[in-house]
N, CA and C of each residue as an Amber inpcrd file, in Angstrom:
protein
   438
  -2.3980000 -12.4500000  27.4350000  -1.7790000 -13.3360000  26.4700000
  -0.4710000 -12.7620000  25.9480000  -0.4080000 -11.4350000  25.7650000
   0.8080000 -10.8110000  25.2410000   2.0070000 -11.0320000  26.1370000
   1.7920000 -11.0240000  27.4700000   2.9100000 -11.2160000  28.3840000
   3.4610000 -12.6240000  28.2680000   2.5690000 -13.6150000  28.1710000
   3.0210000 -14.9940000  28.0280000   3.7990000 -15.1700000  26.7390000
   3.2660000 -14.6000000  25.6590000   3.9250000 -14.7470000  24.3740000
   5.2810000 -14.0700000  24.3810000   5.3580000 -12.9350000  25.0670000
   6.6220000 -12.2050000  25.0990000   7.7000000 -13.0590000  25.7550000
   7.3570000 -13.7140000  26.8730000   8.3580000 -14.5160000  27.5600000
   8.7330000 -15.7380000  26.7250000   7.7710000 -16.3020000  26.0100000
   8.0900000 -17.4360000  25.1440000   8.9770000 -16.9840000  23.9940000
   8.6670000 -15.7900000  23.4330000   9.4810000 -15.2820000  22.3330000
  10.9180000 -15.0800000  22.7810000  11.0880000 -14.4900000  23.9370000
  12.4390000 -14.2270000  24.4280000  13.1710000 -15.5350000  24.6360000
  12.4770000 -16.5280000  25.1820000  13.1010000 -17.8290000  25.3970000
  13.4350000 -18.4840000  24.0760000  12.5540000 -18.3430000  23.1110000
  12.7810000 -18.9680000  21.8150000  13.9690000 -18.3610000  21.1080000
  14.1330000 -17.0620000  21.2430000  15.2580000 -16.4140000  20.5760000
  16.5770000 -16.8420000  21.1920000  16.5910000 -16.9990000  22.5020000
  17.8210000 -17.4320000  23.1650000  18.1980000 -18.8440000  22.7570000
  17.1700000 -19.6620000  22.5110000  17.3940000 -21.0400000  22.1240000
  18.0520000 -21.1160000  20.7500000  17.5850000 -20.2810000  19.8320000
  18.0720000 -20.3360000  18.4640000  19.2830000 -19.4530000  18.2830000
  20.4460000 -20.0300000  18.4080000  21.6700000 -19.2460000  18.2790000
  21.7710000 -18.6150000  16.9010000  21.1630000 -19.2650000  15.8980000
  21.2280000 -18.7330000  14.5520000  20.5890000 -17.3590000  14.4640000
  19.5350000 -17.1230000  15.2330000  18.8610000 -15.8190000  15.1650000
  19.7590000 -14.7280000  15.7240000  20.5000000 -15.0380000  16.7710000
  21.3600000 -14.0260000  17.3760000  22.6950000 -13.9420000  16.6540000
  23.3500000 -15.0730000  16.4770000  24.6890000 -15.0790000  15.9080000
  24.6860000 -14.9060000  14.4040000  23.7520000 -15.5940000  13.7220000
  23.7390000 -15.5780000  12.2740000  23.4280000 -14.2030000  11.7200000
  22.6860000 -13.4090000  12.4510000  22.2800000 -12.1120000  11.9510000
  23.3900000 -11.0900000  11.9940000  24.4510000 -11.3800000  12.7270000
  25.5330000 -10.4090000  12.8550000  26.1750000 -10.1060000  11.5090000
  26.1990000 -11.1170000  10.6310000  26.8080000 -10.8930000   9.3280000
  25.9940000  -9.8730000   8.5410000  24.6700000  -9.9380000   8.6360000
  23.8120000  -9.0090000   7.9150000  23.6420000  -7.7020000   8.6590000
  24.0550000  -7.6600000   9.9080000  23.8870000  -6.4410000  10.6970000
  24.6650000  -5.2910000  10.0680000  25.7650000  -5.6070000   9.3890000
  26.5380000  -4.5430000   8.7720000  25.7040000  -3.8340000   7.7140000
  24.8170000  -4.5700000   7.0220000  23.9340000  -3.9320000   6.0520000
  23.0020000  -2.9750000   6.7740000  22.4740000  -3.4210000   7.9220000
  21.5490000  -2.6070000   8.7000000  22.2310000  -1.3790000   9.2810000
  23.5120000  -1.4820000   9.6060000  24.2290000  -0.3650000  10.2160000
  24.3230000   0.8070000   9.2550000  24.5170000   0.5040000   7.9690000
  24.6270000   1.5740000   6.9950000  23.3280000   2.3410000   6.8660000
  22.2140000   1.6240000   6.8640000  20.9060000   2.2590000   6.7190000
  20.3840000   2.7500000   8.0540000  20.6460000   1.9560000   9.0910000
  20.0640000   2.2220000  10.4080000  20.5640000   3.5260000  10.9760000
  20.0640000   3.8630000  12.0970000  20.5600000   5.0620000  12.7210000
  20.9890000   4.7150000  14.1150000  19.9970000   4.5990000  14.9720000
  20.2670000   4.4030000  16.3860000  20.7110000   2.9870000  16.7080000
  19.9380000   1.9950000  16.3110000  20.2430000   0.6150000  16.6900000
  21.2350000   0.0230000  15.7060000  22.2740000  -0.5740000  16.2280000
  23.3010000  -1.1580000  15.3820000  22.7250000  -2.2810000  14.5320000
  21.7810000  -3.0500000  15.0900000  21.2080000  -4.1490000  14.3290000
  19.9490000  -3.7340000  13.5800000  19.4620000  -2.5170000  13.7850000
  18.2970000  -2.0240000  13.0770000  16.9790000  -2.5620000  13.6080000
  17.0140000  -3.4230000  14.6080000  15.7870000  -4.0130000  15.1250000
  14.9690000  -2.9640000  15.8530000  13.6900000  -3.0110000  15.6320000
  12.7870000  -2.1150000  16.3280000  12.7570000  -0.6990000  15.7870000
  13.5560000  -0.3730000  14.7860000  13.6040000   0.9910000  14.2850000
  12.9260000   1.1390000  12.9340000  12.5830000   0.0450000  12.2750000
  11.9910000   0.1540000  10.9430000  10.4810000   0.3280000  11.0190000
   9.9010000   0.7420000   9.9130000   8.4610000   0.9710000   9.8230000
   7.7540000  -0.2010000   9.1620000   8.4300000  -0.8670000   8.2220000
   7.8660000  -2.0010000   7.4900000   8.7930000  -3.2060000   7.5730000
   8.2040000  -4.3930000   7.5480000   8.9810000  -5.6230000   7.4420000
   8.3710000  -6.4980000   6.3610000   9.2080000  -7.3510000   5.7980000
   8.7590000  -8.3480000   4.8150000   9.0900000  -9.7070000   5.4030000
   8.0670000 -10.5500000   5.5540000   8.2820000 -11.8620000   6.1700000
   7.5460000 -12.9610000   5.4190000   8.0340000 -14.1560000   5.6480000
   7.3200000 -15.3930000   5.3040000   6.9900000 -16.0400000   6.6280000
   5.9200000 -16.8430000   6.6600000   5.6170000 -17.5280000   7.9090000
   4.9470000 -18.8640000   7.6530000   4.9850000 -19.6840000   8.6840000
   4.2430000 -20.9380000   8.7260000   3.2670000 -20.7730000   9.8820000
   2.0030000 -21.0890000   9.6540000   0.9720000 -21.0250000  10.6880000
   0.3380000 -22.3960000  10.8320000   0.2950000 -22.8920000  12.0680000
  -0.3460000 -24.1690000  12.3650000  -1.2310000 -24.0090000  13.5900000
  -2.3540000 -24.6750000  13.5700000  -3.2570000 -24.6330000  14.7170000
  -2.6690000 -25.4070000  15.8970000  -2.0330000 -26.5260000  15.6080000
  -1.5070000 -27.4030000  16.6600000  -0.0070000 -27.1900000  16.8670000
   0.3910000 -27.1800000  18.1280000   1.8010000 -26.9780000  18.4650000
   2.6710000 -28.1100000  17.9240000   2.1500000 -29.3250000  17.9460000
   2.9200000 -30.4680000  17.4430000   3.2950000 -30.3140000  15.9820000
   2.3870000 -29.7740000  15.1890000   2.6450000 -29.6000000  13.7550000
   3.6840000 -28.5150000  13.5120000   3.6180000 -27.4150000  14.2550000
   4.6130000 -26.3490000  14.0620000   5.9810000 -26.8330000  14.5070000
   6.0040000 -27.6390000  15.5630000   7.2840000 -28.1950000  16.0300000
   7.8890000 -29.1400000  14.9970000   7.0430000 -29.8740000  14.3030000
   7.5120000 -30.7660000  13.2360000   8.1370000 -29.9500000  12.0980000
   7.4690000 -28.8590000  11.7280000   8.0010000 -27.9840000  10.6770000
   9.3310000 -27.3720000  11.1180000   9.3940000 -26.9250000  12.3730000
  10.6220000 -26.3040000  12.8800000  11.7650000 -27.3160000  12.9280000
  11.4460000 -28.5550000  13.2550000  12.4740000 -29.5970000  13.2900000
  13.0870000 -29.7880000  11.9010000  12.2650000 -29.7220000  10.8680000
  12.7940000 -29.8260000   9.4940000  13.7600000 -28.6750000   9.2050000
  13.3920000 -27.4800000   9.6640000  14.2720000 -26.3300000   9.4700000
  15.5670000 -26.4970000  10.2580000  15.4440000 -27.0090000  11.4740000
  16.6350000 -27.2480000  12.3050000  17.5400000 -28.2900000  11.6760000
  16.9570000 -29.4060000  11.2780000  17.7520000 -30.5010000  10.7030000
  18.4500000 -30.0880000   9.4220000  17.7890000 -29.2490000   8.6300000
  18.3630000 -28.8410000   7.3500000  19.3640000 -27.7110000   7.4470000
  19.1340000 -26.7470000   8.3680000  19.9640000 -25.5500000   8.3830000
  20.3040000 -25.0280000   9.7720000  19.2850000 -24.8230000  10.5820000
  19.4670000 -24.0730000  11.8180000  20.4330000 -24.7150000  12.8000000
  20.4110000 -26.0440000  12.9090000  21.3020000 -26.6970000  13.8680000
  22.7720000 -26.5380000  13.4670000  23.0230000 -26.2480000  12.1990000
  24.3930000 -26.0080000  11.7210000  24.7790000 -24.5400000  11.8260000
  23.8450000 -23.7040000  12.2700000  24.1120000 -22.2730000  12.3340000
  23.8860000 -21.5760000  11.0070000  23.3030000 -22.3080000  10.0440000
  23.0430000 -21.7320000   8.7310000  21.6970000 -21.0210000   8.7140000
  21.5400000 -20.1210000   7.7580000  20.2550000 -19.4600000   7.5580000
  19.4310000 -20.3040000   6.5930000  18.1310000 -20.2740000   6.7840000
  17.2380000 -21.0170000   5.9070000  17.0340000 -20.2060000   4.6240000
  17.3630000 -20.7850000   3.4670000  17.1100000 -20.0530000   2.2190000
  15.6060000 -19.8210000   2.0480000  15.1960000 -18.6270000   1.5950000
  13.7720000 -18.3500000   1.4310000  13.0300000 -19.4000000   0.5990000
  13.6660000 -19.9150000  -0.4460000  13.0060000 -20.9230000  -1.2890000
  12.7370000 -22.2070000  -0.5020000  13.6440000 -22.5510000   0.3980000
  13.4550000 -23.7560000   1.2200000  12.4040000 -23.5220000   2.2980000
  12.4120000 -22.3170000   2.8780000  11.3810000 -21.9710000   3.8570000
  10.0170000 -22.0270000   3.1720000   9.9480000 -21.5510000   1.9380000
   8.6960000 -21.5510000   1.1800000   8.1590000 -22.9690000   1.0000000
   9.0620000 -23.9260000   0.7800000   8.6370000 -25.3240000   0.6360000
   8.0320000 -25.8460000   1.9390000   8.6520000 -25.5030000   3.0550000
   8.1380000 -25.9230000   4.3700000   6.7720000 -25.2680000   4.6100000
   6.6540000 -23.9870000   4.2590000   5.3850000 -23.2770000   4.4270000
   4.2890000 -23.9280000   3.5750000   4.6240000 -24.2620000   2.3400000
   3.6370000 -24.8820000   1.4510000   3.1800000 -26.2370000   2.0080000
   4.0990000 -26.9450000   2.6400000   3.7800000 -28.2730000   3.1770000
   3.0140000 -28.2170000   4.4950000   3.3870000 -27.2900000   5.3790000
   2.8530000 -27.2940000   6.7450000   1.8410000 -26.1920000   7.0640000
   1.9480000 -25.0480000   6.4290000   1.1430000 -23.9010000   6.8550000
  -0.3400000 -24.0980000   6.5630000  -1.1490000 -23.6780000   7.5180000
  -2.6010000 -23.7300000   7.3770000  -3.1640000 -22.3530000   7.0130000
  -2.2840000 -21.4250000   6.7460000  -2.6760000 -20.0810000   6.3230000
  -2.7800000 -20.0780000   4.7930000  -3.7140000 -19.3270000   4.2240000
  -3.7860000 -19.2430000   2.7620000  -2.4610000 -18.8160000   2.1170000
  -1.6390000 -18.0740000   2.8680000  -0.3390000 -17.6430000   2.3260000
   0.6000000 -18.8310000   2.0940000   0.3000000 -19.9620000   2.6830000
   1.1370000 -21.1520000   2.4890000   1.2780000 -21.5110000   1.0200000
   0.2310000 -21.2480000   0.2440000   0.2710000 -21.5290000  -1.1950000
   1.2740000 -20.6380000  -1.9130000   1.6130000 -19.5130000  -1.2740000
   2.6070000 -18.5850000  -1.8340000   3.9260000 -18.7090000  -1.0680000
   4.1550000 -19.8600000  -0.4770000   5.3890000 -20.0610000   0.2720000
   5.4180000 -19.3080000   1.5860000   4.2380000 -18.9630000   2.0950000
   4.1650000 -18.2470000   3.3700000   4.4310000 -16.7580000   3.2550000
   4.5620000 -16.2520000   2.0360000   4.9200000 -14.8480000   1.8160000
   3.7800000 -13.9170000   2.2150000   4.0420000 -13.0490000   3.1920000
   3.0660000 -12.0430000   3.6070000   3.3840000 -10.6790000   3.0200000
   4.4940000 -10.5800000   2.3100000   4.8790000  -9.3100000   1.7020000
   5.2790000  -8.2880000   2.7570000   5.2540000  -7.0170000   2.3500000
   5.5980000  -5.9120000   3.2480000   4.3820000  -5.5070000   4.0490000
   4.5410000  -5.2580000   5.3300000   3.4430000  -4.7110000   6.1250000
   3.9980000  -3.7670000   7.1840000   3.1760000  -2.7600000   7.5510000
   3.6160000  -1.7470000   8.5220000   3.3400000  -2.1680000   9.9550000
   3.9890000  -1.4710000  10.8710000   3.6750000  -1.6450000  12.2990000
   2.1920000  -1.3650000  12.4990000   1.5910000  -2.1320000  13.3810000
   0.1920000  -1.9260000  13.7070000  -0.7700000  -2.7590000  12.8830000
  -0.2880000  -3.3840000  11.8130000  -1.1870000  -4.1820000  10.9710000
  -1.4200000  -5.5770000  11.5490000  -0.4120000  -6.1700000  12.1590000
  -0.5240000  -7.5350000  12.6650000  -0.7620000  -7.5380000  14.1800000
  -1.3090000  -8.6460000  14.6680000  -1.6100000  -8.7980000  16.0990000
  -0.3360000  -8.8430000  16.9320000  -0.4490000  -8.4560000  18.1860000
   0.6410000  -8.3280000  19.1510000   1.8520000  -9.2250000  19.0160000
   1.7510000 -10.5090000  19.3830000   2.9520000 -11.3520000  19.3720000
   3.5460000 -11.4970000  17.9740000   2.6950000 -11.5860000  16.9580000
   3.2030000 -11.7430000  15.5960000   4.0050000 -10.5130000  15.1950000
   3.4510000  -9.3360000  15.4540000   4.1560000  -8.0990000  15.1300000
   5.4650000  -8.0020000  15.8900000   5.4290000  -8.3310000  17.1720000
   6.6450000  -8.2570000  17.9960000   7.7710000  -9.0970000  17.4100000
   7.4550000 -10.3500000  17.0720000   8.4800000 -11.2410000  16.5300000
   8.9060000 -10.7720000  15.1420000   7.9490000 -10.3830000  14.3060000
   8.2740000  -9.9490000  12.9460000   9.2250000  -8.7540000  12.9440000
   9.0000000  -7.7950000  13.8430000   9.8180000  -6.5890000  13.8670000
  11.0990000  -6.7570000  14.6890000  11.2480000  -7.8840000  15.3680000
  12.4520000  -8.1020000  16.1800000  13.2970000  -9.2740000  15.7150000
  13.0030000  -9.7920000  14.5470000  13.8060000 -10.8740000  13.9630000
  14.6940000 -10.2540000  12.8920000  15.9690000 -10.5040000  12.9820000
  16.9110000  -9.9240000  12.0260000  16.6730000 -10.4760000  10.6270000
  16.9580000  -9.6680000   9.6200000  16.7990000 -10.0880000   8.2350000
  17.6350000 -11.3400000   7.9900000  17.0020000 -12.3340000   7.4060000
  17.6730000 -13.5980000   7.1150000  17.5240000 -14.6280000   8.2210000
  17.0850000 -14.1930000   9.3970000  16.9450000 -15.1070000  10.5310000
  15.5440000 -15.7130000  10.5660000  15.4660000 -16.8650000  11.2040000
  14.2030000 -17.5800000  11.3820000  13.8720000 -17.5780000  12.8640000
  12.6400000 -17.2380000  13.2010000  12.2300000 -17.2260000  14.6050000
  12.0080000 -18.6440000  15.1040000  12.0540000 -18.7980000  16.4100000
  11.6030000 -20.0340000  17.0310000  10.0810000 -20.0360000  16.9540000
   9.4470000 -21.1920000  17.0910000   7.9800000 -21.2110000  17.1010000
   7.4350000 -20.3600000  18.2430000   6.3240000 -19.6780000  17.9830000
   5.6730000 -18.8670000  19.0140000   4.1680000 -18.8970000  18.7790000
   3.4330000 -18.5390000  19.8160000   1.9780000 -18.5930000  19.7730000
   1.3710000 -17.2030000  19.6450000   0.3250000 -17.1150000  18.8250000
  -0.4840000 -15.8940000  18.7280000  -1.9470000 -16.3170000  18.8670000
  -2.8300000 -15.3620000  18.7220000  -4.2570000 -15.6770000  18.7990000
  -4.7090000 -16.5580000  17.6350000  -3.9290000 -16.6140000  16.5630000
  -4.2920000 -17.3990000  15.3800000  -3.7260000 -18.8090000  15.3980000
  -2.7800000 -19.0780000  16.2740000  -2.1530000 -20.3970000  16.3300000
  -0.6630000 -20.2530000  16.5920000   0.0940000 -21.1950000  16.0500000
   1.5450000 -21.2310000  16.2460000   2.2350000 -20.8500000  14.9420000
   3.2800000 -20.0340000  15.0540000   3.9720000 -19.5080000  13.8850000
   5.4760000 -19.7450000  13.9500000   6.0720000 -19.7150000  12.7570000
   7.5210000 -19.5560000  12.5690000   7.6420000 -18.4490000  11.5330000
   8.5390000 -17.5210000  11.7480000   8.7290000 -16.3970000  10.8190000
  10.1400000 -16.4180000  10.2540000  10.2380000 -16.1380000   8.9610000
  11.5150000 -15.8740000   8.2980000  11.4710000 -14.4130000   7.8790000
  12.3950000 -13.6070000   8.4100000  12.4580000 -12.1910000   8.0730000
  13.2140000 -12.0210000   6.7620000  12.5950000 -11.3170000   5.8200000
  13.2220000 -11.1150000   4.5040000  13.6300000  -9.6710000   4.2360000
  13.1010000  -8.7240000   5.0040000  13.4800000  -7.3440000   4.7330000
  12.9300000  -6.3720000   5.7530000  13.5330000  -5.1840000   5.7860000
  13.1150000  -4.0950000   6.6810000  13.2950000  -2.7970000   5.9220000
  12.3550000  -1.8670000   6.1420000  12.5070000  -0.5380000   5.5380000
  11.7030000   0.4790000   6.3320000  12.0310000   1.7450000   6.1320000
  11.3050000   2.8320000   6.7930000  10.3070000   3.4660000   5.8640000
């Protein structure tokens, strides 16, 4: 399952220009703190994310379309407060009541595909929908630290 998810994640990131292009503005923040990687991806120990979790792919796609129509298709970043509203409306995870906020968590705490996307999404960027063992997710990265 991890191999399938990895290829979907890579495809999803290429699709969302906002994740690649939009993060460059914040990359300068990461460069000051980071060491090896200019964008800081993959080098941190903890991440802070919000997410939307849906059992059905159709529902996660509907949530993602709202994000696209409001921000992503314009190349804008989704404000955390707006992402929280989408999470409260669509997410089937108990965290949806908190706007999808999962707080800070270390590497190794979350399952494979979720961890991969969480630790490889630039701060301020929103992931494309992806599948894990729990269902379909969208992640908004809010922070990284060691």
